[in-house]
Amino acid sequence: MTTDALFCSLTPLRIAESVRKAQQAVCYAGPGIQLDLAQAMVEVAGRLGQEMLTVSLDFDDRVMRMGYGNVDAVQLLLDAGIAVQSSPGLRTALVVVDNEGYIFTPTALYLEAEPSDGAASNAVRMSGEQVSQALARLSPAAKTIAIAQAKTPEAKQHIEALTVDVVSAPITPEKLAEVTTSLETAPKTHSPGWIGRRRIASSGLRGRARQ
């Protein structure tokens, strides 16, 4: 993902490729997570250690139905022993690989298709200081990673003094079972783009009714 540009394009495939090259740590936060990225994180966990990867998600069946993530991806991470936190309402996404970080807008795949690589700028590159700050304030697990990556005693002390801003809790087996059952009971019934097409059709009907 390395680039000198401030604004850039991040796709799930590009993120997964970057994660597989990680040498120190990986942090991901967003509404949900897809299988390709989860698989990449599992592979890296075997090389770096589970404690050097952390994930924060808005783990909710409604989020899954919008196409932000896949419940099987969460199961894969938990089975691999990777820390996964539930952070209700999380919509902005963050990915940090080693000391390189980006804030980006994920795609709700039920509403629109994933853009092709380079088609749109959906990410902003973070500075080194912003990466440390974001990790320290995201979750206790991410803060531990930030402390481990600190290059000086002063930097370590500064990170330790920061407070975690995001409310989160570990995803329990009970919560995983609840969301899985909900999705199996009431799965999506329409294909991606259906909502947009219905809105267009409804607008057309309203326009004809006014004529």
XYZ file of N, CA, C and O in Angstrom:
844
model
N 0.816 -1.209 0.000
C 0.000 0.000 0.000
C 0.848 1.257 0.000
O 0.330 2.353 -0.080
N 2.145 1.125 0.132
C 3.017 2.289 0.252
C 2.839 3.254 -0.917
O 2.914 2.869 -2.074
N 2.590 4.516 -0.580
C 2.425 5.552 -1.586
C 2.726 6.892 -0.954
O 2.540 7.083 0.238
N 3.211 7.839 -1.758
C 3.483 9.181 -1.263
C 2.247 10.065 -1.334
O 2.237 11.172 -0.793
N 1.205 9.588 -2.013
C -0.001 10.389 -2.173
C -0.777 10.461 -0.859
O -0.832 9.494 -0.094
N -1.382 11.599 -0.592
C -2.207 11.746 0.605
C -3.534 11.026 0.420
O -4.002 10.317 1.318
N -4.148 11.191 -0.757
C -5.397 10.502 -1.078
C -5.079 9.344 -2.024
O -4.327 9.496 -2.982
N -5.680 8.193 -1.755
C -5.399 7.024 -2.595
C -6.597 6.086 -2.595
O -7.619 6.348 -1.955
N -6.462 4.999 -3.329
C -7.540 4.015 -3.445
C -7.135 2.725 -2.741
O -6.050 2.190 -2.977
N -8.025 2.238 -1.866
C -7.791 0.969 -1.179
C -8.944 0.021 -1.464
O -10.102 0.351 -1.227
N -8.633 -1.147 -1.987
C -9.616 -2.202 -2.182
C -9.296 -3.332 -1.206
O -8.172 -3.422 -0.691
N -10.268 -4.213 -0.905
C -9.992 -5.339 -0.018
C -8.807 -6.179 -0.478
O -8.003 -6.642 0.342
N -8.681 -6.378 -1.800
C -7.571 -7.164 -2.330
C -6.239 -6.482 -2.044
O -5.267 -7.132 -1.616
N -6.188 -5.181 -2.245
C -4.944 -4.445 -2.010
C -4.571 -4.459 -0.529
O -3.399 -4.594 -0.169
N -5.571 -4.345 0.337
C -5.315 -4.385 1.780
C -4.796 -5.767 2.183
O -3.835 -5.888 2.949
N -5.428 -6.814 1.664
C -5.003 -8.173 1.996
C -3.569 -8.428 1.548
O -2.774 -9.063 2.263
N -3.216 -7.935 0.364
C -1.846 -8.106 -0.130
C -0.845 -7.410 0.788
O 0.243 -7.931 1.065
N -1.201 -6.231 1.266
C -0.317 -5.491 2.164
C -0.180 -6.207 3.500
O 0.918 -6.298 4.076
N -1.281 -6.731 4.010
C -1.259 -7.438 5.296
C -0.324 -8.639 5.231
O 0.426 -8.914 6.181
N -0.351 -9.349 4.128
C 0.497 -10.539 3.999
C 1.992 -10.193 4.036
O 2.824 -11.054 4.305
N 2.335 -8.919 3.796
C 3.740 -8.491 3.819
C 4.153 -7.922 5.173
O 5.297 -7.479 5.336
N 3.259 -7.917 6.140
C 3.541 -7.316 7.449
C 4.745 -7.962 8.116
O 4.923 -9.180 8.073
N 5.566 -7.133 8.744
C 6.760 -7.598 9.448
C 6.671 -7.372 10.959
O 7.448 -7.944 11.717
N 5.734 -6.530 11.396
C 5.657 -6.198 12.819
C 4.261 -6.433 13.402
O 4.116 -7.194 14.350
N 3.268 -5.747 12.860
C 1.930 -5.821 13.445
C 0.879 -5.390 12.437
O 1.183 -4.706 11.455
N -0.378 -5.777 12.698
C -1.507 -5.404 11.852
C -2.683 -5.015 12.740
O -3.012 -5.722 13.695
N -3.299 -3.892 12.408
C -4.511 -3.466 13.101
C -5.558 -3.112 12.052
O -5.264 -2.385 11.105
N -6.768 -3.628 12.241
C -7.866 -3.310 11.323
C -9.091 -2.933 12.138
O -9.438 -3.612 13.112
N -9.752 -1.841 11.737
C -11.006 -1.436 12.376
C -11.968 -0.990 11.291
O -11.571 -0.319 10.338
N -13.236 -1.367 11.417
C -14.227 -0.989 10.422
C -15.564 -1.617 10.755
O -15.687 -2.365 11.728
N -16.577 -1.331 9.945
C -17.896 -1.919 10.207
C -17.865 -3.447 10.192
O -18.516 -4.097 11.005
N -17.127 -4.008 9.236
C -17.040 -5.456 9.129
C -15.758 -5.850 8.418
O -14.939 -4.999 8.064
N -15.582 -7.148 8.212
C -14.376 -7.636 7.551
C -14.755 -8.762 6.592
O -15.626 -9.580 6.902
N -14.108 -8.778 5.416
C -14.388 -9.793 4.405
C -13.411 -10.965 4.539
O -12.362 -10.869 5.191
N -13.756 -12.069 3.894
C -12.995 -13.314 4.061
C -11.548 -13.218 3.595
O -10.644 -13.751 4.231
N -11.306 -12.548 2.469
C -9.943 -12.468 1.943
C -8.998 -11.806 2.949
O -7.882 -12.279 3.168
N -9.447 -10.718 3.554
C -8.614 -10.017 4.527
C -8.448 -10.838 5.791
O -7.349 -10.903 6.367
N -9.510 -11.495 6.238
C -9.416 -12.335 7.430
C -8.414 -13.471 7.213
O -7.610 -13.787 8.092
N -8.453 -14.084 6.036
C -7.521 -15.170 5.726
C -6.082 -14.669 5.729
O -5.178 -15.335 6.241
N -5.869 -13.469 5.186
C -4.529 -12.882 5.187
C -4.037 -12.649 6.612
O -2.866 -12.899 6.931
N -4.917 -12.197 7.483
C -4.532 -11.946 8.873
C -4.198 -13.244 9.605
O -3.273 -13.292 10.414
N -4.949 -14.289 9.307
C -4.664 -15.594 9.918
C -3.278 -16.083 9.495
O -2.508 -16.608 10.305
N -2.954 -15.917 8.224
C -1.639 -16.333 7.725
C -0.522 -15.564 8.435
O 0.499 -16.147 8.825
N -0.722 -14.259 8.602
C 0.301 -13.429 9.252
C 0.417 -13.756 10.734
O 1.513 -13.717 11.310
N -0.704 -14.094 11.372
C -0.680 -14.440 12.795
C 0.224 -15.636 13.055
O 0.905 -15.717 14.091
N 0.264 -16.559 12.114
C 1.124 -17.718 12.276
C 2.598 -17.370 12.214
O 3.444 -18.096 12.737
N 2.885 -16.227 11.602
C 4.285 -15.798 11.461
C 4.712 -14.793 12.528
O 5.819 -14.881 13.061
N 3.819 -13.848 12.838
C 4.168 -12.789 13.790
C 3.704 -13.070 15.215
O 4.251 -12.505 16.172
N 2.692 -13.930 15.349
C 2.092 -14.168 16.659
C 0.727 -13.502 16.738
O 0.546 -12.383 16.243
N -0.221 -14.166 17.373
C -1.593 -13.661 17.446
C -1.676 -12.305 18.130
O -2.520 -11.470 17.786
N -0.802 -12.077 19.108
C -0.876 -10.839 19.890
C -0.500 -9.603 19.095
O -0.740 -8.473 19.534
N 0.077 -9.788 17.894
C 0.481 -8.640 17.076
C -0.560 -8.277 16.019
O -0.298 -7.481 15.133
N -1.747 -8.844 16.150
C -2.849 -8.489 15.258
C -4.081 -8.192 16.095
O -4.343 -8.858 17.098
N -4.826 -7.188 15.696
C -6.064 -6.858 16.405
C -7.102 -6.333 15.419
O -6.764 -5.701 14.414
N -8.370 -6.622 15.723
C -9.480 -6.245 14.855
C -10.600 -5.655 15.699
O -10.941 -6.193 16.759
N -11.181 -4.547 15.228
C -12.359 -3.949 15.873
C -13.451 -3.795 14.826
O -13.212 -3.235 13.754
N -14.658 -4.298 15.133
C -15.765 -4.297 14.179
C -17.062 -3.871 14.856
O -17.217 -4.016 16.066
N -17.997 -3.375 14.049
C -19.366 -3.199 14.523
C -20.066 -4.526 14.267
O -20.711 -4.714 13.232
N -19.925 -5.443 15.205
C -20.383 -6.814 14.970
C -21.877 -6.921 15.241
O -22.315 -7.101 16.374
N -22.647 -6.813 14.160
C -24.102 -6.779 14.256
C -24.687 -7.359 12.970
O -24.127 -7.156 11.891
N -25.795 -8.088 13.096
C -26.373 -8.712 11.898
C -26.818 -7.678 10.874
O -26.760 -7.922 9.660
N -27.243 -6.486 11.306
C -27.659 -5.457 10.362
C -26.479 -4.987 9.508
O -26.629 -4.691 8.322
N -25.310 -4.914 10.125
C -24.103 -4.511 9.400
C -23.758 -5.552 8.336
O -23.396 -5.217 7.197
N -23.888 -6.828 8.703
C -23.618 -7.902 7.750
C -24.591 -7.842 6.568
O -24.205 -8.045 5.418
N -25.856 -7.538 6.854
C -26.852 -7.496 5.791
C -26.598 -6.351 4.814
O -27.000 -6.414 3.659
N -25.949 -5.291 5.273
C -25.599 -4.198 4.369
C -24.397 -4.538 3.502
O -24.051 -3.804 2.590
N -23.750 -5.649 3.803
C -22.618 -6.074 2.985
C -21.282 -5.544 3.444
O -20.298 -5.574 2.696
N -21.209 -5.074 4.688
C -19.936 -4.560 5.188
C -18.965 -5.666 5.603
O -17.774 -5.429 5.747
N -19.489 -6.855 5.851
C -18.598 -7.907 6.320
C -19.229 -9.276 6.189
O -20.361 -9.430 5.721
N -18.486 -10.269 6.646
C -18.893 -11.659 6.532
C -18.706 -12.324 7.895
O -17.621 -12.267 8.471
N -19.743 -12.945 8.407
C -19.658 -13.570 9.730
C -18.658 -14.727 9.733
O -18.018 -15.015 10.754
N -18.485 -15.401 8.602
C -17.503 -16.484 8.519
C -16.080 -15.945 8.694
O -15.203 -16.648 9.201
N -15.853 -14.701 8.261
C -14.533 -14.085 8.434
C -14.235 -13.867 9.904
O -13.098 -14.075 10.370
N -15.244 -13.457 10.657
C -15.070 -13.264 12.100
C -14.794 -14.602 12.782
O -13.925 -14.710 13.655
N -15.531 -15.627 12.388
C -15.305 -16.964 12.935
C -13.881 -17.434 12.659
O -13.220 -18.016 13.535
N -13.395 -17.160 11.464
C -12.040 -17.550 11.084
C -11.000 -16.883 11.985
O -10.055 -17.530 12.449
N -11.179 -15.585 12.248
C -10.245 -14.850 13.106
C -10.263 -15.388 14.530
O -9.210 -15.602 15.147
N -11.449 -15.605 15.062
C -11.561 -16.093 16.440
C -10.970 -17.496 16.586
O -10.304 -17.791 17.580
N -11.198 -18.331 15.595
C -10.639 -19.694 15.635
C -9.117 -19.665 15.628
O -8.462 -20.562 16.163
N -8.546 -18.603 15.010
C -7.088 -18.472 14.942
C -6.517 -17.792 16.187
O -5.300 -17.622 16.295
N -7.388 -17.387 17.108
C -6.920 -16.761 18.339
C -6.600 -15.287 18.216
O -5.940 -14.707 19.082
N -7.084 -14.642 17.138
C -6.835 -13.211 16.933
C -7.874 -12.408 17.709
O -9.071 -12.709 17.662
N -7.425 -11.381 18.420
C -8.329 -10.557 19.221
C -9.282 -9.784 18.319
O -8.852 -9.043 17.441
N -10.585 -9.977 18.543
C -11.609 -9.262 17.775
C -12.539 -8.561 18.756
O -13.151 -9.213 19.603
N -12.628 -7.238 18.635
C -13.471 -6.430 19.505
C -14.735 -5.994 18.772
O -14.712 -5.778 17.568
N -15.831 -5.860 19.507
C -17.054 -5.317 18.955
C -17.171 -3.860 19.376
O -17.175 -3.544 20.570
N -17.235 -2.963 18.389
C -17.319 -1.519 18.630
C -18.592 -1.000 17.952
O -18.574 -0.666 16.766
N -19.706 -0.936 18.663
C -20.989 -0.555 18.060
C -20.940 0.799 17.359
O -20.385 1.768 17.870
N -21.532 0.843 16.152
C -21.638 2.090 15.409
C -20.431 2.470 14.587
O -20.428 3.502 13.914
N -19.395 1.640 14.591
C -18.174 1.956 13.849
C -18.450 1.935 12.346
O -18.896 0.936 11.800
N -18.192 3.044 11.661
C -18.414 3.124 10.226
C -17.148 3.520 9.456
O -16.927 3.063 8.352
N -16.342 4.390 10.011
C -15.067 4.717 9.385
C -14.114 3.546 9.584
O -14.126 2.889 10.622
N -13.284 3.265 8.592
C -12.369 2.134 8.673
C -10.920 2.610 8.798
O -10.550 3.678 8.296
N -10.129 1.800 9.459
C -8.711 2.073 9.699
C -7.928 0.796 9.464
O -8.337 -0.280 9.909
N -6.817 0.904 8.751
C -5.919 -0.227 8.617
C -4.494 0.251 8.842
O -4.068 1.273 8.298
N -3.780 -0.472 9.701
C -2.381 -0.167 9.988
C -1.568 -1.440 9.785
O -1.871 -2.477 10.386
N -0.584 -1.362 8.911
C 0.336 -2.475 8.693
C 1.732 -1.970 9.039
O 2.239 -1.054 8.380
N 2.312 -2.535 10.073
C 3.579 -2.044 10.624
C 3.397 -0.577 11.033
O 2.565 -0.298 11.885
N 4.102 0.356 10.430
C 3.948 1.768 10.792
C 3.216 2.582 9.726
O 3.215 3.805 9.755
N 2.591 1.904 8.790
C 1.881 2.565 7.698
C 0.378 2.446 7.920
O -0.152 1.339 8.085
N -0.308 3.590 7.961
C -1.726 3.549 8.264
C -2.577 4.378 7.320
O -2.117 5.379 6.755
N -3.835 3.966 7.167
C -4.795 4.667 6.307
C -6.168 4.692 6.962
O -6.590 3.713 7.580
N -6.850 5.814 6.821
C -8.271 5.923 7.125
C -8.998 5.800 5.796
O -8.641 6.473 4.826
N -10.026 4.949 5.728
C -10.712 4.784 4.448
C -12.199 4.518 4.641
O -12.666 4.214 5.750
N -12.931 4.657 3.550
C -14.370 4.411 3.537
C -14.643 3.038 2.937
O -14.402 2.823 1.753
N -15.142 2.100 3.727
C -15.446 0.773 3.178
C -16.720 0.804 2.343
O -17.520 1.737 2.447
N -16.899 -0.228 1.533
C -18.068 -0.297 0.656
C -19.121 -1.231 1.234
O -18.807 -2.352 1.636
N -20.364 -0.760 1.293
C -21.489 -1.623 1.669
C -21.891 -2.402 0.419
O -22.575 -1.877 -0.468
N -21.473 -3.636 0.324
C -21.618 -4.395 -0.914
C -23.070 -4.709 -1.271
O -23.360 -5.065 -2.418
N -23.984 -4.596 -0.334
C -25.391 -4.798 -0.651
C -25.954 -3.597 -1.413
O -26.923 -3.720 -2.141
N -25.310 -2.442 -1.241
C -25.798 -1.222 -1.864
C -25.070 -0.890 -3.159
O -25.649 -0.277 -4.061
N -23.799 -1.251 -3.254
C -23.025 -0.944 -4.461
C -21.871 -1.918 -4.601
O -21.441 -2.537 -3.624
N -21.353 -2.054 -5.780
C -20.238 -2.960 -6.042
C -18.929 -2.335 -5.570
O -18.786 -1.114 -5.518
N -17.981 -3.185 -5.225
C -16.658 -2.706 -4.832
C -15.990 -2.046 -6.037
O -15.932 -2.623 -7.115
N -15.481 -0.808 -5.887
C -14.826 -0.152 -7.027
C -13.531 -0.863 -7.389
O -12.872 -1.467 -6.533
N -13.156 -0.806 -8.654
C -11.905 -1.409 -9.084
C -10.734 -0.596 -8.555
O -10.860 0.588 -8.232
N -9.568 -1.234 -8.441
C -8.389 -0.583 -7.876
C -8.036 0.675 -8.670
O -7.867 0.638 -9.878
N -7.958 1.793 -7.954
C -7.591 3.047 -8.589
C -8.753 3.825 -9.164
O -8.580 4.934 -9.655
N -9.965 3.238 -9.092
C -11.124 3.898 -9.693
C -11.561 5.122 -8.907
O -12.109 6.073 -9.467
N -11.349 5.115 -7.591
C -11.784 6.231 -6.760
C -10.882 6.353 -5.547
O -10.367 5.357 -5.034
N -10.682 7.581 -5.088
C -9.877 7.811 -3.885
C -10.781 7.676 -2.667
O -11.619 8.535 -2.407
N -10.619 6.583 -1.940
C -11.463 6.335 -0.773
C -10.656 6.283 0.525
O -11.183 5.894 1.576
N -9.360 6.660 0.453
C -8.504 6.541 1.629
C -7.594 7.752 1.786
O -7.257 8.435 0.812
N -7.202 8.004 3.034
C -6.265 9.077 3.364
C -5.105 8.466 4.136
O -5.311 7.748 5.124
N -3.906 8.739 3.680
C -2.711 8.216 4.346
C -2.457 8.974 5.649
O -2.580 10.190 5.718
N -2.094 8.244 6.699
C -1.847 8.833 8.011
C -0.362 9.061 8.238
O 0.489 8.328 7.691
N -0.038 10.049 9.051
C 1.352 10.270 9.436
C 1.730 9.270 10.529
O 0.863 8.612 11.123
N 3.025 9.149 10.804
C 3.477 8.233 11.837
C 2.882 8.556 13.196
O 2.486 7.650 13.952
N 2.784 9.833 13.532
C 2.199 10.255 14.798
C 0.712 9.913 14.852
O 0.192 9.464 15.885
N 0.020 10.102 13.734
C -1.409 9.775 13.687
C -1.641 8.275 13.857
O -2.610 7.856 14.497
N -0.754 7.463 13.306
C -0.863 6.012 13.452
C -0.764 5.631 14.926
O -1.589 4.861 15.446
N 0.222 6.162 15.625
C 0.402 5.858 17.047
C -0.802 6.302 17.863
O -1.290 5.581 18.743
N -1.283 7.514 17.566
C -2.439 8.047 18.286
C -3.676 7.179 18.054
O -4.424 6.870 18.991
N -3.909 6.790 16.798
C -5.089 5.995 16.475
C -5.052 4.637 17.163
O -6.060 4.178 17.720
N -3.907 3.989 17.139
C -3.785 2.687 17.789
C -4.024 2.803 19.291
O -4.744 1.995 19.891
N -3.424 3.817 19.898
C -3.519 3.984 21.349
C -4.946 4.266 21.799
O -5.342 3.906 22.907
N -5.728 4.905 20.938
C -7.078 5.309 21.315
C -8.169 4.366 20.807
O -9.341 4.539 21.141
N -7.795 3.363 20.013
C -8.777 2.458 19.422
C -9.252 1.384 20.397
O -10.453 1.184 20.598
N -8.320 0.669 20.992
C -8.667 -0.427 21.900
C -7.450 -0.771 22.753
O -6.315 -0.437 22.390
N -7.646 -1.436 23.882
C -6.504 -1.852 24.697
C -5.506 -2.716 23.928
O -4.287 -2.568 24.087
N -6.019 -3.628 23.081
C -5.126 -4.501 22.312
C -4.306 -3.699 21.312
O -3.099 -3.930 21.148
N -4.948 -2.738 20.644
C -4.231 -1.898 19.680
C -3.223 -1.003 20.396
O -2.127 -0.747 19.885
N -3.580 -0.529 21.576
C -2.669 0.309 22.354
C -1.417 -0.467 22.746
O -0.299 0.059 22.726
N -1.584 -1.731 23.082
C -0.428 -2.584 23.414
C 0.522 -2.686 22.229
O 1.747 -2.650 22.390
N -0.036 -2.799 21.030
C 0.785 -2.851 19.818
C 1.521 -1.533 19.617
O 2.712 -1.511 19.282
N 0.825 -0.413 19.832
C 1.447 0.904 19.674
C 2.617 1.075 20.647
O 3.668 1.607 20.281
N 2.442 0.614 21.857
C 3.513 0.705 22.859
C 4.705 -0.146 22.424
O 5.858 0.269 22.536
N 4.416 -1.338 21.906
C 5.492 -2.237 21.476
C 6.268 -1.655 20.302
O 7.467 -1.923 20.142
N 5.603 -0.828 19.469
C 6.248 -0.249 18.290
C 6.936 1.082 18.588
O 7.631 1.616 17.713
N 6.741 1.634 19.777
C 7.347 2.926 20.119
C 8.870 2.844 20.005
O 9.494 1.883 20.462
N 9.470 3.869 19.396
C 10.907 3.830 19.112
C 11.775 4.406 20.225
O 12.979 4.172 20.250
N 11.182 5.178 21.117
C 11.950 5.782 22.209
C 11.188 5.639 23.514
O 9.952 5.492 23.510
N 11.883 5.713 24.649
C 11.194 5.669 25.947
C 10.182 6.796 26.101
O 9.116 6.604 26.696
N 10.507 7.958 25.533
C 9.593 9.102 25.619
C 8.307 8.823 24.835
O 7.200 9.135 25.312
N 8.461 8.257 23.649
C 7.295 7.931 22.828
C 6.426 6.879 23.517
O 5.187 6.968 23.512
N 7.054 5.913 24.119
C 6.331 4.863 24.842
C 5.540 5.458 25.996
O 4.370 5.125 26.214
N 6.172 6.352 26.742
C 5.508 6.984 27.874
C 4.319 7.827 27.415
O 3.264 7.842 28.068
N 4.487 8.525 26.291
C 3.410 9.345 25.755
C 2.206 8.486 25.367
O 1.048 8.836 25.671
N 2.452 7.363 24.715
C 1.376 6.474 24.287
C 0.673 5.864 25.504
O -0.562 5.760 25.538
N 1.427 5.490 26.501
C 0.846 4.902 27.707
C -0.113 5.866 28.405
O -1.083 5.442 29.045
N 0.138 7.166 28.273
C -0.693 8.173 28.945
C -1.998 8.451 28.205
O -2.920 9.070 28.766
N -2.111 8.018 26.954
C -3.314 8.269 26.168
C -4.457 7.354 26.610
O -4.230 6.210 27.016
N -5.677 7.858 26.526
C -6.845 7.067 26.901
C -7.522 6.488 25.661
O -7.503 7.086 24.586
N -8.118 5.315 25.829
C -8.851 4.674 24.738
C -10.184 5.388 24.551
O -10.945 5.568 25.502
N -10.473 5.818 23.308
C -11.694 6.583 23.009
C -12.877 5.705 22.596
O -14.030 6.052 22.830
N -12.593 4.599 21.935
C -13.651 3.778 21.340
C -14.153 2.733 22.340
O -13.369 1.962 22.889
N -15.463 2.733 22.561
C -16.073 1.736 23.443
C -16.102 0.393 22.722
O -16.578 0.292 21.590
N -15.569 -0.635 23.357
C -15.534 -1.938 22.712
C -15.530 -3.051 23.757
O -15.255 -2.813 24.931
N -15.845 -4.236 23.299
C -15.825 -5.425 24.149
C -15.509 -6.626 23.273
O -15.849 -6.635 22.084
N -14.870 -7.638 23.824
C -14.552 -8.820 23.021
C -15.812 -9.494 22.482
O -16.853 -9.514 23.154
N -15.726 -10.015 21.270
C -16.840 -10.777 20.703
C -16.854 -12.157 21.349
O -15.894 -12.921 21.229
N -17.909 -12.462 22.049
C -18.021 -13.726 22.775
C -18.609 -14.814 21.874
O -19.260 -14.509 20.861
N -18.420 -16.074 22.239
C -19.050 -17.156 21.462
C -20.568 -17.008 21.413
O -21.196 -17.329 20.400
N -21.156 -16.489 22.499
C -22.604 -16.293 22.535
C -23.049 -15.243 21.510
O -24.058 -15.422 20.826
N -22.303 -14.138 21.428
C -22.633 -13.093 20.470
C -22.444 -13.587 19.042
O -23.262 -13.284 18.151
N -21.402 -14.353 18.809
C -21.154 -14.919 17.479
C -22.308 -15.827 17.072
O -22.805 -15.762 15.936
N -22.760 -16.663 18.004
C -23.866 -17.576 17.716
C -25.156 -16.805 17.462
O -25.944 -17.157 16.577
N -25.372 -15.727 18.221
C -26.579 -14.911 18.055
C -26.643 -14.283 16.667
O -27.683 -14.323 15.998
N -25.539 -13.679 16.234
C -25.504 -13.031 14.931
C -25.616 -14.062 13.808
O -26.348 -13.856 12.825
N -24.930 -15.179 13.954
C -24.984 -16.236 12.941
C -26.407 -16.761 12.774
O -26.901 -16.929 11.645
N -27.083 -17.014 13.894
C -28.460 -17.515 13.852
C -29.394 -16.501 13.216
O -30.265 -16.850 12.411
N -29.213 -15.226 13.540
C -30.051 -14.168 12.975
C -29.906 -14.104 11.459
O -30.888 -13.958 10.728
N -28.678 -14.230 10.970
C -28.434 -14.175 9.532
C -29.013 -15.398 8.826
O -29.504 -15.302 7.699
N -28.965 -16.547 9.487
C -29.518 -17.759 8.887
C -31.040 -17.722 8.871
O -31.679 -18.239 7.950
N -31.621 -17.067 9.878
C -33.076 -16.997 9.991
C -33.668 -16.004 9.001
O -34.712 -16.249 8.392
N -32.991 -14.880 8.847
C -33.501 -13.829 7.946
C -32.389 -13.339 7.041
O -31.854 -12.238 7.223
N -31.985 -14.120 6.063
C -30.911 -13.701 5.148
C -31.386 -12.633 4.188
O -32.575 -12.359 4.083
N -30.433 -12.023 3.462
C -30.789 -11.042 2.427
C -31.616 -11.736 1.340
O -31.358 -12.880 0.980
N -32.586 -11.018 0.825
C -33.451 -11.601 -0.207
C -33.303 -10.911 -1.550
O -33.932 -11.317 -2.527
N -32.506 -9.842 -1.601
C -32.333 -9.102 -2.851
C -30.858 -9.000 -3.193
O -29.994 -9.034 -2.317
N -30.559 -8.846 -4.435
C -29.188 -8.763 -4.901
C -28.657 -7.345 -4.740
O -29.431 -6.392 -4.609
N -27.303 -7.173 -4.752
C -26.728 -5.837 -4.660
C -27.265 -4.911 -5.745
O -27.434 -5.304 -6.889
N -27.558 -3.690 -5.370
C -28.072 -2.726 -6.318
C -29.583 -2.667 -6.375
O -30.158 -1.759 -6.971
N -30.257 -3.662 -5.722
C -31.721 -3.677 -5.756
C -32.315 -2.430 -5.140
O -33.273 -1.861 -5.662
N -31.741 -1.985 -4.014
C -32.267 -0.798 -3.342
C -32.187 0.415 -4.253
O -33.126 1.189 -4.373
N -31.029 0.587 -4.917
C -30.871 1.722 -5.814
C -31.866 1.684 -6.951
O -32.473 2.695 -7.310
N -32.058 0.510 -7.542
C -32.998 0.385 -8.654
C -34.422 0.665 -8.192
O -35.212 1.279 -8.899
N -34.753 0.218 -6.961
C -36.109 0.448 -6.460
C -36.342 1.932 -6.201
O -37.420 2.449 -6.471
N -35.291 2.610 -5.688
C -35.435 4.048 -5.457
C -35.674 4.795 -6.775
O -36.495 5.702 -6.855
N -34.940 4.407 -7.821
C -35.112 5.053 -9.125
C -36.519 4.807 -9.657
O -37.198 5.709 -10.146
N -36.987 3.560 -9.535
C -38.321 3.222 -10.011
C -39.383 4.001 -9.250
O -40.347 4.504 -9.830
N -39.200 4.101 -7.914
C -40.166 4.820 -7.090
C -40.195 6.293 -7.458
O -41.256 6.910 -7.516
N -39.027 6.864 -7.743
C -38.966 8.270 -8.133
C -39.708 8.495 -9.440
O -40.418 9.481 -9.621
N -39.570 7.541 -10.365
C -40.246 7.654 -11.645
C -41.758 7.595 -11.499
O -42.497 8.336 -12.139
N -42.225 6.712 -10.601
C -43.652 6.591 -10.373
C -44.228 7.865 -9.763
O -45.298 8.327 -10.122
N -43.454 8.432 -8.790
C -43.913 9.653 -8.164
C -43.969 10.800 -9.185
O -44.867 11.642 -9.170
N -42.972 10.828 -10.100
C -42.941 11.887 -11.110
C -44.135 11.788 -12.045
O -44.768 12.795 -12.382
N -44.492 10.553 -12.460
C -45.634 10.383 -13.359
C -46.936 10.716 -12.669
O -47.878 11.218 -13.259
N -46.981 10.423 -11.323
C -48.201 10.701 -10.574
C -48.476 12.197 -10.474
O -49.631 12.622 -10.385
N -47.398 13.001 -10.483
C -47.561 14.443 -10.365
C -47.970 15.087 -11.689
O -48.408 16.219 -11.731
N -47.754 14.356 -12.798
C -48.040 14.937 -14.104
C -49.549 14.994 -14.375
O -50.312 14.211 -13.870
